[in-house]
mmCIF file of C-alpha atoms and ligand atoms in Angstrom:
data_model
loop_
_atom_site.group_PDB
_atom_site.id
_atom_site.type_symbol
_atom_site.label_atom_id
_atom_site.label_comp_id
_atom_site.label_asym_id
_atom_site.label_seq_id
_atom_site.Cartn_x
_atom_site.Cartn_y
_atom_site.Cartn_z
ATOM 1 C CA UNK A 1462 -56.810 14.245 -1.194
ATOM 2 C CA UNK A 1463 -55.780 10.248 -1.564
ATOM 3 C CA UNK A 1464 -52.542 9.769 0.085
ATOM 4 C CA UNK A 1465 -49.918 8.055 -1.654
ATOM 5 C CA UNK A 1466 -49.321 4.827 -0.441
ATOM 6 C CA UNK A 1467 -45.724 4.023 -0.115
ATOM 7 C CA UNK A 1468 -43.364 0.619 0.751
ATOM 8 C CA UNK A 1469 -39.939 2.051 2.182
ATOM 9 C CA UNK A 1470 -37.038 -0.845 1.515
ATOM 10 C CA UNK A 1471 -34.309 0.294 3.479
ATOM 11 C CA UNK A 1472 -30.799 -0.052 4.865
ATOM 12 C CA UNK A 1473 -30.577 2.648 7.632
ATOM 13 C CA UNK A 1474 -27.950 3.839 7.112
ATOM 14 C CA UNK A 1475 -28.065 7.686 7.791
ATOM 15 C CA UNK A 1476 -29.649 9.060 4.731
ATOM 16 C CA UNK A 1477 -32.290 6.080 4.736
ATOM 17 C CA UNK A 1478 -32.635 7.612 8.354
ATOM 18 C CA UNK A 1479 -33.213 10.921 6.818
ATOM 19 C CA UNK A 1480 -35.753 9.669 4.378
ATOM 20 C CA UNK A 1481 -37.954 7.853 7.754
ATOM 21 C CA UNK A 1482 -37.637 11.096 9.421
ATOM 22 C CA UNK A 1483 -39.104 12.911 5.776
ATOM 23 C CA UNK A 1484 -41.995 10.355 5.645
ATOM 24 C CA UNK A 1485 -43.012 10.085 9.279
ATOM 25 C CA UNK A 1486 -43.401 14.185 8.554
ATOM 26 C CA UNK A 1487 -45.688 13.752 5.610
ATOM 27 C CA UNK A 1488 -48.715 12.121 6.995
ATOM 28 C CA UNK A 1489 -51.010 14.440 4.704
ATOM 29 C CA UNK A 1490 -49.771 13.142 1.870
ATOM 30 C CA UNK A 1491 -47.672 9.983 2.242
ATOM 31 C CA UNK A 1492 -49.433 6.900 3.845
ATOM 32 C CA UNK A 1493 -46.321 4.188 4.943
ATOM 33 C CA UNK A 1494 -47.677 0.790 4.178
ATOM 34 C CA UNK A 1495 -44.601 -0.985 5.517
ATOM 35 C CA UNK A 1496 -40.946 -1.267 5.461
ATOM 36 C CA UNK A 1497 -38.540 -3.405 4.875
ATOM 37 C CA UNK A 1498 -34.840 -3.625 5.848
ATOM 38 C CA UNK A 1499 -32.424 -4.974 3.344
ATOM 39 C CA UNK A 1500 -28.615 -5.833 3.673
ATOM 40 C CA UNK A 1501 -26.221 -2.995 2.152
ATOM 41 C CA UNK A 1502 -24.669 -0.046 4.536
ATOM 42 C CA UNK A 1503 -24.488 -2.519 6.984
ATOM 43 C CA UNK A 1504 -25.510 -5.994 7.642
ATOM 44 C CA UNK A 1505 -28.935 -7.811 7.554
ATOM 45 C CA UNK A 1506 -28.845 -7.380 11.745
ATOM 46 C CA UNK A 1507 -28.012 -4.309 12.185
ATOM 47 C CA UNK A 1508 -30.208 -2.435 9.057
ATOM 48 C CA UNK A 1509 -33.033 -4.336 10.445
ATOM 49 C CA UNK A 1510 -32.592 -3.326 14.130
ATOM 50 C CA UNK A 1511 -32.136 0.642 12.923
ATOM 51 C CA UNK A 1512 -35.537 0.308 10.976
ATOM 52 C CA UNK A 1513 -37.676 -1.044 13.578
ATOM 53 C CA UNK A 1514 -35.808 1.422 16.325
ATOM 54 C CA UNK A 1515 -36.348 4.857 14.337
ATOM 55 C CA UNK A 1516 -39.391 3.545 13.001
ATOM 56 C CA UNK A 1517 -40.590 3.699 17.128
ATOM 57 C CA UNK A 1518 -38.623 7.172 17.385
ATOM 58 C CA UNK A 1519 -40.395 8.564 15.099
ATOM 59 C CA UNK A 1520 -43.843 7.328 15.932
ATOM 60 C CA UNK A 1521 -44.590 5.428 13.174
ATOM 61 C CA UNK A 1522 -46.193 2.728 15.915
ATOM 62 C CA UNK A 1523 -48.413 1.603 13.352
ATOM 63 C CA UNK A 1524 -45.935 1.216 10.467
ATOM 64 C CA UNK A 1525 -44.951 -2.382 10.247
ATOM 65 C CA UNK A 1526 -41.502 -3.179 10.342
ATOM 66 C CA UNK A 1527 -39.687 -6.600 8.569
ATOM 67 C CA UNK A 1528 -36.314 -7.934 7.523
ATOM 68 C CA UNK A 1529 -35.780 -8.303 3.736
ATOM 69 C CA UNK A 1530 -32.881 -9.708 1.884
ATOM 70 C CA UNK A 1531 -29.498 -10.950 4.504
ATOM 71 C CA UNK A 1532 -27.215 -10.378 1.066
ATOM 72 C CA UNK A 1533 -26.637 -9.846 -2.675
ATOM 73 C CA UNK A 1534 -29.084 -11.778 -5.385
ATOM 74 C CA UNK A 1535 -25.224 -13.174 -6.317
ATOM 75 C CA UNK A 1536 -22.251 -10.564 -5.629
ATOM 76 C CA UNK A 1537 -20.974 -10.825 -2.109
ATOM 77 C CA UNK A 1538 -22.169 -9.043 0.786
ATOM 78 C CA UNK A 1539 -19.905 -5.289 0.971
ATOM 79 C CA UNK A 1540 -21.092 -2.437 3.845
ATOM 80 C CA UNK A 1541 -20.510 1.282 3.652
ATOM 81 C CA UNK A 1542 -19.297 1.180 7.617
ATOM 82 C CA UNK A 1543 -17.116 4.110 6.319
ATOM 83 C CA UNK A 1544 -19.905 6.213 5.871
ATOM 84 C CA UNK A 1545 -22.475 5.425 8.081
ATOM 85 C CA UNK A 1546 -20.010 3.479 10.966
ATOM 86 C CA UNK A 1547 -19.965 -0.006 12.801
ATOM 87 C CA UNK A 1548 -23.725 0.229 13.850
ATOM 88 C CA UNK A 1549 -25.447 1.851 10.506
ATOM 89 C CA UNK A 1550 -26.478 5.134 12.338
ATOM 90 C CA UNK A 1551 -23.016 6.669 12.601
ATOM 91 C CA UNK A 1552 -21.951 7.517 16.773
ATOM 92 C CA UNK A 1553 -25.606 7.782 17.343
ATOM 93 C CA UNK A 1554 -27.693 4.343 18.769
ATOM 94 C CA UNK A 1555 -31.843 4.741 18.188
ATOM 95 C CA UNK A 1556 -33.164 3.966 21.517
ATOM 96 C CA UNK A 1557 -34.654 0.532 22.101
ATOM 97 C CA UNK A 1558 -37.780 0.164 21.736
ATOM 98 C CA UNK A 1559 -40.883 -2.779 22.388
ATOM 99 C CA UNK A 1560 -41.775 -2.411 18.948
ATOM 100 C CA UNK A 1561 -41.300 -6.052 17.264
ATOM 101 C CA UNK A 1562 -41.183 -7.370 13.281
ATOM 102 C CA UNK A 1563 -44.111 -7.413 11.893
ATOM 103 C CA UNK A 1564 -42.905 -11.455 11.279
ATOM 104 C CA UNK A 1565 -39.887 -13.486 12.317
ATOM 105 C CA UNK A 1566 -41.208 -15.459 9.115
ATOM 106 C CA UNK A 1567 -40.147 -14.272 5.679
ATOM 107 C CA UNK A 1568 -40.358 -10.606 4.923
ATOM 108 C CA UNK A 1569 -40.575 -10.683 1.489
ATOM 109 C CA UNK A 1570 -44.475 -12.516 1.639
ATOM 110 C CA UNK A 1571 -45.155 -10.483 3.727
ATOM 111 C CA UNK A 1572 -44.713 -7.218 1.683
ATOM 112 C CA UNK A 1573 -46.388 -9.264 -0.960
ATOM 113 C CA UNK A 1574 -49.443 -9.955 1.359
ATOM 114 C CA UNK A 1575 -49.703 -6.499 2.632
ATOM 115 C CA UNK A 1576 -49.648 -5.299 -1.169
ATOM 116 C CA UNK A 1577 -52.714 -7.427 -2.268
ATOM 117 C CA UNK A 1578 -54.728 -6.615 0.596
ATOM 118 C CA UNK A 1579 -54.713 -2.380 -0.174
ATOM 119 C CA UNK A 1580 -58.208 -1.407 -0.877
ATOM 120 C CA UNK A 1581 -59.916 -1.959 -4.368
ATOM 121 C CA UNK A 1582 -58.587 0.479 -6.755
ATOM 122 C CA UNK A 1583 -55.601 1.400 -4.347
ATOM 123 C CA UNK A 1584 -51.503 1.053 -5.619
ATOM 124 C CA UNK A 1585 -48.732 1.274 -3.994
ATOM 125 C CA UNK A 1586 -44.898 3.450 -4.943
ATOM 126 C CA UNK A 1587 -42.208 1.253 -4.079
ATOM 127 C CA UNK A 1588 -39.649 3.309 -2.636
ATOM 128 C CA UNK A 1589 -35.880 1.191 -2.467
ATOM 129 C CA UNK A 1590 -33.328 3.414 -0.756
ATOM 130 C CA UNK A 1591 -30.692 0.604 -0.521
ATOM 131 C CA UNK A 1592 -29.101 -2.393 -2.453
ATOM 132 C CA UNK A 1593 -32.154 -3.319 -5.009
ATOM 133 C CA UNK A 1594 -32.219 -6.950 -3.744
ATOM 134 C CA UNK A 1595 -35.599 -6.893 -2.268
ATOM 135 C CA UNK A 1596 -37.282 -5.399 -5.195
ATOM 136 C CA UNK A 1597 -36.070 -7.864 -7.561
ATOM 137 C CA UNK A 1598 -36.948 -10.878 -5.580
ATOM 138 C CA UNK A 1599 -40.214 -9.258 -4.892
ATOM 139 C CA UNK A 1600 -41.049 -8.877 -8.636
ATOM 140 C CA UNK A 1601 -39.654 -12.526 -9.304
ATOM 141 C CA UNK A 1602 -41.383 -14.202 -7.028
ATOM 142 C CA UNK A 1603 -44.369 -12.716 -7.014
ATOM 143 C CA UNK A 1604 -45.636 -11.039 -10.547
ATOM 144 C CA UNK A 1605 -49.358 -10.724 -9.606
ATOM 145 C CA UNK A 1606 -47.910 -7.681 -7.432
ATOM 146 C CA UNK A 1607 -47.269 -5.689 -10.467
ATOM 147 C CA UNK A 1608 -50.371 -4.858 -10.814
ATOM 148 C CA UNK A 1609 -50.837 -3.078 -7.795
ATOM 149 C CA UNK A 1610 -47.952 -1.252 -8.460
ATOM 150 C CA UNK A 1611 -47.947 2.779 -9.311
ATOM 151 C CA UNK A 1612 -44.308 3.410 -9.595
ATOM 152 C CA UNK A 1613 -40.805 3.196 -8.344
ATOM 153 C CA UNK A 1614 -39.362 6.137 -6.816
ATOM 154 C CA UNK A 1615 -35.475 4.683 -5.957
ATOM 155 C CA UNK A 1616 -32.257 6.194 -4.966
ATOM 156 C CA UNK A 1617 -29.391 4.420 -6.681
ATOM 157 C CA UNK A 1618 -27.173 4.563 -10.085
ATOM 158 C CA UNK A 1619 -25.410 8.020 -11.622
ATOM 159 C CA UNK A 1620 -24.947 8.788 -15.353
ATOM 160 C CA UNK A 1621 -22.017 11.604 -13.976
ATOM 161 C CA UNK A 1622 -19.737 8.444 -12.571
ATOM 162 C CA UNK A 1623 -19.935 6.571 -9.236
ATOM 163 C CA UNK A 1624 -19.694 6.994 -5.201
ATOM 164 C CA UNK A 1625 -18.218 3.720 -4.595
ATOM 165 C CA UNK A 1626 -16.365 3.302 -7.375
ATOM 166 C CA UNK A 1627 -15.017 5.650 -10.430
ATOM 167 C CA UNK A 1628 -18.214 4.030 -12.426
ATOM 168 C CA UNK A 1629 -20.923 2.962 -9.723
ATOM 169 C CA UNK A 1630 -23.287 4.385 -6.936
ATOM 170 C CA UNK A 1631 -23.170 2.453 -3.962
ATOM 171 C CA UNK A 1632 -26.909 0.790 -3.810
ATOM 172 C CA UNK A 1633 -26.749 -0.746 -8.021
ATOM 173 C CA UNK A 1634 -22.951 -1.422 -7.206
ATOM 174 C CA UNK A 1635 -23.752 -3.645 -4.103
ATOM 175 C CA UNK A 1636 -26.292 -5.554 -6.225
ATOM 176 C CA UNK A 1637 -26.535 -4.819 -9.921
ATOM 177 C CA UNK A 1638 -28.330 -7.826 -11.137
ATOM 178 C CA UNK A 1639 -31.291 -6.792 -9.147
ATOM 179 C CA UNK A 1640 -31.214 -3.384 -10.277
ATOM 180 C CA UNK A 1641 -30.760 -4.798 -13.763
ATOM 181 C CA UNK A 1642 -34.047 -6.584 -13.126
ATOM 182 C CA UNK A 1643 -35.578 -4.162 -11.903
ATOM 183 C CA UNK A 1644 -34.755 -1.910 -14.594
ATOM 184 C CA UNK A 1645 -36.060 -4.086 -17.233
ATOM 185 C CA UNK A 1646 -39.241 -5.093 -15.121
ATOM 186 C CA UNK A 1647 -41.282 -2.876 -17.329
ATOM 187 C CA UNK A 1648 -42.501 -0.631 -14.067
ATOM 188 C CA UNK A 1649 -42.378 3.201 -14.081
ATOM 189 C CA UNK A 1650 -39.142 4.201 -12.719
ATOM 190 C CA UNK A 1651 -38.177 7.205 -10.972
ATOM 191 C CA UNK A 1652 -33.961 7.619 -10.174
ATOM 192 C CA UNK A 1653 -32.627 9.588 -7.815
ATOM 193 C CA UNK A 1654 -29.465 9.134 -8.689
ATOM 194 C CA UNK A 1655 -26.359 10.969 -8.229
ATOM 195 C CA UNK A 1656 -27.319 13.169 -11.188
ATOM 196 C CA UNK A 1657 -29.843 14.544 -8.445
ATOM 197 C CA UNK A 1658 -28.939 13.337 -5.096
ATOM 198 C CA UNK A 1659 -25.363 15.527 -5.142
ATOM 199 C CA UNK A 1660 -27.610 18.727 -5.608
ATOM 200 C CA UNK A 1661 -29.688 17.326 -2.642
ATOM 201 C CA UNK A 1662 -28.241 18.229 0.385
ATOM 202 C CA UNK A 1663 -27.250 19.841 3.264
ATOM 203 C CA UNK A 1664 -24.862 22.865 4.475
ATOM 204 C CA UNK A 1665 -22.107 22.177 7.669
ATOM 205 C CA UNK A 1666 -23.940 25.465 9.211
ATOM 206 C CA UNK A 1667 -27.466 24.218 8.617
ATOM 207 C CA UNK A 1668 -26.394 20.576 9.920
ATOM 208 C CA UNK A 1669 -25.118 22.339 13.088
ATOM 209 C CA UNK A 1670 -28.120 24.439 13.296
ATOM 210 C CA UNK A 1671 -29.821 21.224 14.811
ATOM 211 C CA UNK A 1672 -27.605 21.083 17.366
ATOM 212 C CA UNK A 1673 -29.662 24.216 18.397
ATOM 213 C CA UNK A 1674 -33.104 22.619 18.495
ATOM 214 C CA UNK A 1675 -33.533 21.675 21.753
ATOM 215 C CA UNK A 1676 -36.485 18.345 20.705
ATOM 216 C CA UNK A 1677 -34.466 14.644 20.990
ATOM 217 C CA UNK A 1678 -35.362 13.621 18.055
ATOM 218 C CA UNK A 1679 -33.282 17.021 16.378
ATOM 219 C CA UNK A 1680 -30.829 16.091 18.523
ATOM 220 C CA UNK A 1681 -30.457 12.719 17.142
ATOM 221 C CA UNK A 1682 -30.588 13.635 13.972
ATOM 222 C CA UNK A 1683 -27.728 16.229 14.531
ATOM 223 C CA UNK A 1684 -25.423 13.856 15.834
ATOM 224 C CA UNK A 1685 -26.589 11.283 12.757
ATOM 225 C CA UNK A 1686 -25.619 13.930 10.404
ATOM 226 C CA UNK A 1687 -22.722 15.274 12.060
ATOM 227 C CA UNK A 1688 -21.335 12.276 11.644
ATOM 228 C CA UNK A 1689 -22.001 11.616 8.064
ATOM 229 C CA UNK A 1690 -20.695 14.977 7.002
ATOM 230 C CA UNK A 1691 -17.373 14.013 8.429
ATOM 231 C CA UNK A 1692 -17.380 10.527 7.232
ATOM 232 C CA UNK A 1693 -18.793 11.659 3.340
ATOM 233 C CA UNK A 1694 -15.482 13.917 3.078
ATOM 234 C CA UNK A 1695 -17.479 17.022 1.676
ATOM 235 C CA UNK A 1696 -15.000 19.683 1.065
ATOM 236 C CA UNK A 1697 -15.322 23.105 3.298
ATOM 237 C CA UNK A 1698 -18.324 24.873 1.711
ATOM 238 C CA UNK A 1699 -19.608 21.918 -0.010
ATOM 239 C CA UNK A 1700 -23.307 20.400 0.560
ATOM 240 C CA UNK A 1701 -23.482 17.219 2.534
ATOM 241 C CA UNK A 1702 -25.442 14.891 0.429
ATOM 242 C CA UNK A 1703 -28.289 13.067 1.622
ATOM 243 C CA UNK A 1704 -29.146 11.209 -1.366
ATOM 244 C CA UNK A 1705 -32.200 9.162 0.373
ATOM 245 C CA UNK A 1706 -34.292 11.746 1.301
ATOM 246 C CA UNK A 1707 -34.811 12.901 -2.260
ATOM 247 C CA UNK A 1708 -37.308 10.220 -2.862
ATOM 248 C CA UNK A 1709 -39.319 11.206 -0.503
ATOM 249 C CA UNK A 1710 -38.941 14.962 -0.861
ATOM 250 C CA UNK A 1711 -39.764 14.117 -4.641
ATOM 251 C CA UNK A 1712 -42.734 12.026 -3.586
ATOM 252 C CA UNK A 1713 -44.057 15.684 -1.607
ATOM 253 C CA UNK A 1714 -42.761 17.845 -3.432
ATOM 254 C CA UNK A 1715 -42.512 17.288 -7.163
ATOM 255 C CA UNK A 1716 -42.241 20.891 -8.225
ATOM 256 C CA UNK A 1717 -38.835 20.790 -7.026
ATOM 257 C CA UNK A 1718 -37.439 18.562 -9.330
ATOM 258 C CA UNK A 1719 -36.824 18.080 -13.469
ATOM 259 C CA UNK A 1720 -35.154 15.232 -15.530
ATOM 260 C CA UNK A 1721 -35.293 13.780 -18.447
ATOM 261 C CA UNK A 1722 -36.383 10.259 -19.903
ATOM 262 C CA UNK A 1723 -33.490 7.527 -20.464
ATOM 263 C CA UNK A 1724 -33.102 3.724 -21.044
ATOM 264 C CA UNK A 1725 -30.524 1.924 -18.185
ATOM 265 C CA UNK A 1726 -28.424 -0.719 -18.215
ATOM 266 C CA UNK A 1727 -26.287 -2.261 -15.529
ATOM 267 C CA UNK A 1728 -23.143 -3.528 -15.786
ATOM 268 C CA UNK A 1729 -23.181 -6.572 -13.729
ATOM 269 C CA UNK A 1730 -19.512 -7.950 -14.983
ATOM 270 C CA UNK A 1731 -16.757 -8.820 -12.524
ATOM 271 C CA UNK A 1732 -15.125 -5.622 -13.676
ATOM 272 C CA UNK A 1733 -14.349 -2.293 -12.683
ATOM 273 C CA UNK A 1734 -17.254 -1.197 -14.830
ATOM 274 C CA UNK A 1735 -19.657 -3.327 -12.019
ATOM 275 C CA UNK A 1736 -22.840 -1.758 -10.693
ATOM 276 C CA UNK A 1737 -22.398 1.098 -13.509
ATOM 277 C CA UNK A 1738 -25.583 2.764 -15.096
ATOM 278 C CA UNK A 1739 -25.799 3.397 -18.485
ATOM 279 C CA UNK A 1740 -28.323 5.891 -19.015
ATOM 280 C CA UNK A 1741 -29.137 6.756 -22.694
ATOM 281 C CA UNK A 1742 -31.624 9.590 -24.275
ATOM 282 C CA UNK A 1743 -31.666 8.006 -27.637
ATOM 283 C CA UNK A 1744 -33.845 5.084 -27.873
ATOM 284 C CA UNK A 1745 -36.739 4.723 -25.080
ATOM 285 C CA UNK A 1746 -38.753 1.514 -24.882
ATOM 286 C CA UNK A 1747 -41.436 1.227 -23.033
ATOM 287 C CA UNK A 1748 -40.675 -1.310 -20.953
ATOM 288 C CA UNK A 1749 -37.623 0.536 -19.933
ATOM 289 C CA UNK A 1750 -38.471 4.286 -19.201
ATOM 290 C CA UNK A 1751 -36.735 5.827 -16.637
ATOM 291 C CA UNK A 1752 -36.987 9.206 -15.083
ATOM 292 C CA UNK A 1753 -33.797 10.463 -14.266
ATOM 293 C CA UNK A 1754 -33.735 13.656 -12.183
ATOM 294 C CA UNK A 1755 -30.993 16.146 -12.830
ATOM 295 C CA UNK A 1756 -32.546 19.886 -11.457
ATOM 296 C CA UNK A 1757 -33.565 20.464 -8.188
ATOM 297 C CA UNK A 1758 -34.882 23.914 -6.958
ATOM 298 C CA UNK A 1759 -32.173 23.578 -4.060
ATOM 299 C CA UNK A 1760 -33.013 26.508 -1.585
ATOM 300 C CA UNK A 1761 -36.624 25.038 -1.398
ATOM 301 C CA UNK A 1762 -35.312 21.469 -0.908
ATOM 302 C CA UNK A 1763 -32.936 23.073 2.313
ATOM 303 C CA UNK A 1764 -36.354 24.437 3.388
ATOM 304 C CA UNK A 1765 -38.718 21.621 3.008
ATOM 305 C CA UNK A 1766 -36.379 19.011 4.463
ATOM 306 C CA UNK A 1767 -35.346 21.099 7.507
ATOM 307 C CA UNK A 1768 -39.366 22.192 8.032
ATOM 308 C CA UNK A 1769 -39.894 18.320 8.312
ATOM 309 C CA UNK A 1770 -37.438 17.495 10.372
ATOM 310 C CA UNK A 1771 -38.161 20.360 12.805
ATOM 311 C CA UNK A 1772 -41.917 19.441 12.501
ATOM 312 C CA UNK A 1773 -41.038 16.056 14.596
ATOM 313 C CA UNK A 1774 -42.127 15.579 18.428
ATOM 314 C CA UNK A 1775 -40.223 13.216 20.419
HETATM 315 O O1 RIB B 1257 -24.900 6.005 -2.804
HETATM 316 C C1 RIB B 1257 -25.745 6.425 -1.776
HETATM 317 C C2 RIB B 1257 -26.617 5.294 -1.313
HETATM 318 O O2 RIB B 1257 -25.805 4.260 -0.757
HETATM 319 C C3 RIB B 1257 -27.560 5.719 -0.170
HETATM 320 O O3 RIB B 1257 -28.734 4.964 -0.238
HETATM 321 C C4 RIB B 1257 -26.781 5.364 1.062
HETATM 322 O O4 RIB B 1257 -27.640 5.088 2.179
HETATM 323 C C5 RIB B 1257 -26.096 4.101 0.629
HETATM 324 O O5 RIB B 1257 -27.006 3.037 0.794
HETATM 325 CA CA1 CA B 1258 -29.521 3.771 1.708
#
């Protein structure tokens, strides 16, 4: 069966973390063409230094690794160090590794390079779990990539109210004109937004049931999410959401998940309405037609994300 191809543009981040740990499991059906580390849970530095570090954890030796956008297309830079900490990966530091960027040059060509050169008749699913800066500039800068785009599977926006703020999801919030632009870019779109990613997630016992895996890499991922289940404030009883790896679990595992189509908008005003996605069922146009995923088959989700993550040898 033809794998899909996939770009991961990422700001690891412990769910971004999550969503490595999901595709370095899927080999069988999920070929990583690259990724890309772009400023948002924490900065340009330290994103990029967690991608190229798990990326070596988790034996993706061949997967090359660059830095994509140091800040915002316009709003300022803004981290989520509450939720994922000072260094992006909560308590836990990925081990260092030899493994260098794939180019000290400029990241963005470089995705555009490795795009064009897939095989003849090969695409590509574009798969943002941060800010959306990358993907705009990508799209902007370089149209003739469009074509060799399938689709965009992204985490990011909410039509059930925000994360960051009362209105906005983190990722659109941190840079909503590039999610506007990618919105309207005409692509297929697939959100994983809060509609979904809050039904995606975790229990405290199963989180603590990693502690009881004796490989490293289980290990690190139990003190990655032990962290971010204290620092996301789920109430007692309540799943720990980790909204990244819901692309990819979508990407494997399709089946699992339902929506509906909607047109968005972002608010990109200097308001409290910023980085808010208006989602609306009435009027679809074709060159905005979003997916927006609202059911998950949950008990399958626990069991296909926890399978992964168990499947991976240090
Ligand atoms: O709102 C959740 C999103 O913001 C996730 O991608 C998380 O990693 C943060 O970037
Ligand atoms: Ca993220």
């Amino acid at each position: 069966m033809q794998k899909t191809n996939i770009w991961l543009d990422s700001d690891p981040g412990i769910d971004d973390a999550v969503a490595f740990a999901m595709a370095a499991a899927s080999g069988d059906k999920l070929n990583v063409v690259g990724i890309s580390a772009v400023s948002g849970n924490q900065s340009s530095d330290r994103v990029t230094r967690n991608a190229l570090r798990l990326s070596a954890l988790l034996h993706m030796d061949d997967v090359p690794v660059v830095r994509g956008a140091r800040k915002p297309l316009i709003k300022q830079v803004a981290d989520a160090a509450e939720v994922h900490g000072e260094s992006g990966l909560g308590h836990y530091t990925a081990p260092e590794t030899t493994k260098q960027l794939a180019t000290e040059d400029n990241g963005l060509l470089y995705m555009r390079n490795r795009i064009l050169a897939l095989p003849e008749g090969e695409k590509i699913t574009l798969v943002p779990t941060g800010p959306m800066t990358d993907m705009a500039l990508l799209l902007q800068t370089f149209p003739e990539v469009k074509a060799r785009i399938e689709r965009v599977v992204l985490m990011g926006g909410s039509s059930i109210g925000g994360n960051v703020t009362e209105k906005a999801e983190f990722n659109i919030w941190a840079d909503p004109e590039a999610a506007q632009i990618l919105f309207h870019s005409g692509l297929p779109i697939v959100m994983c937004g809060l509609d979904i990613t809050l039904k995606c997630g975790l229990t405290s016992s199963q989180i603590q049931g990693l502690r009881q895996q004796p490989g490293a890499i289980q290990q690190a991922y139990w003190r990655m999410l032990n962290f971010y289940a204290g620092a996301t404030d789920e109430e007692a009883g309540q799943l720990t959401a980790i909204h990244d790896a819901t692309t990819i679990i979508f990407l494997t595992n399709p089946e699992l998940f339902s929506g509906k189509f909607v047109t968005v908008d972002v608010d990109c005003s200097n308001t409290d309405g910023q980085g808010e996605t208006l989602c609306s069922d009435a009027t679809i146009d074709d060159d905005n037609a979003v997916v927006l995923l609202n059911a998950v088959d949950l008990p399958r989700y626990q069991e296909v994300l926890l399978t992964k993550l168990a499947s991976l040898k240090e």
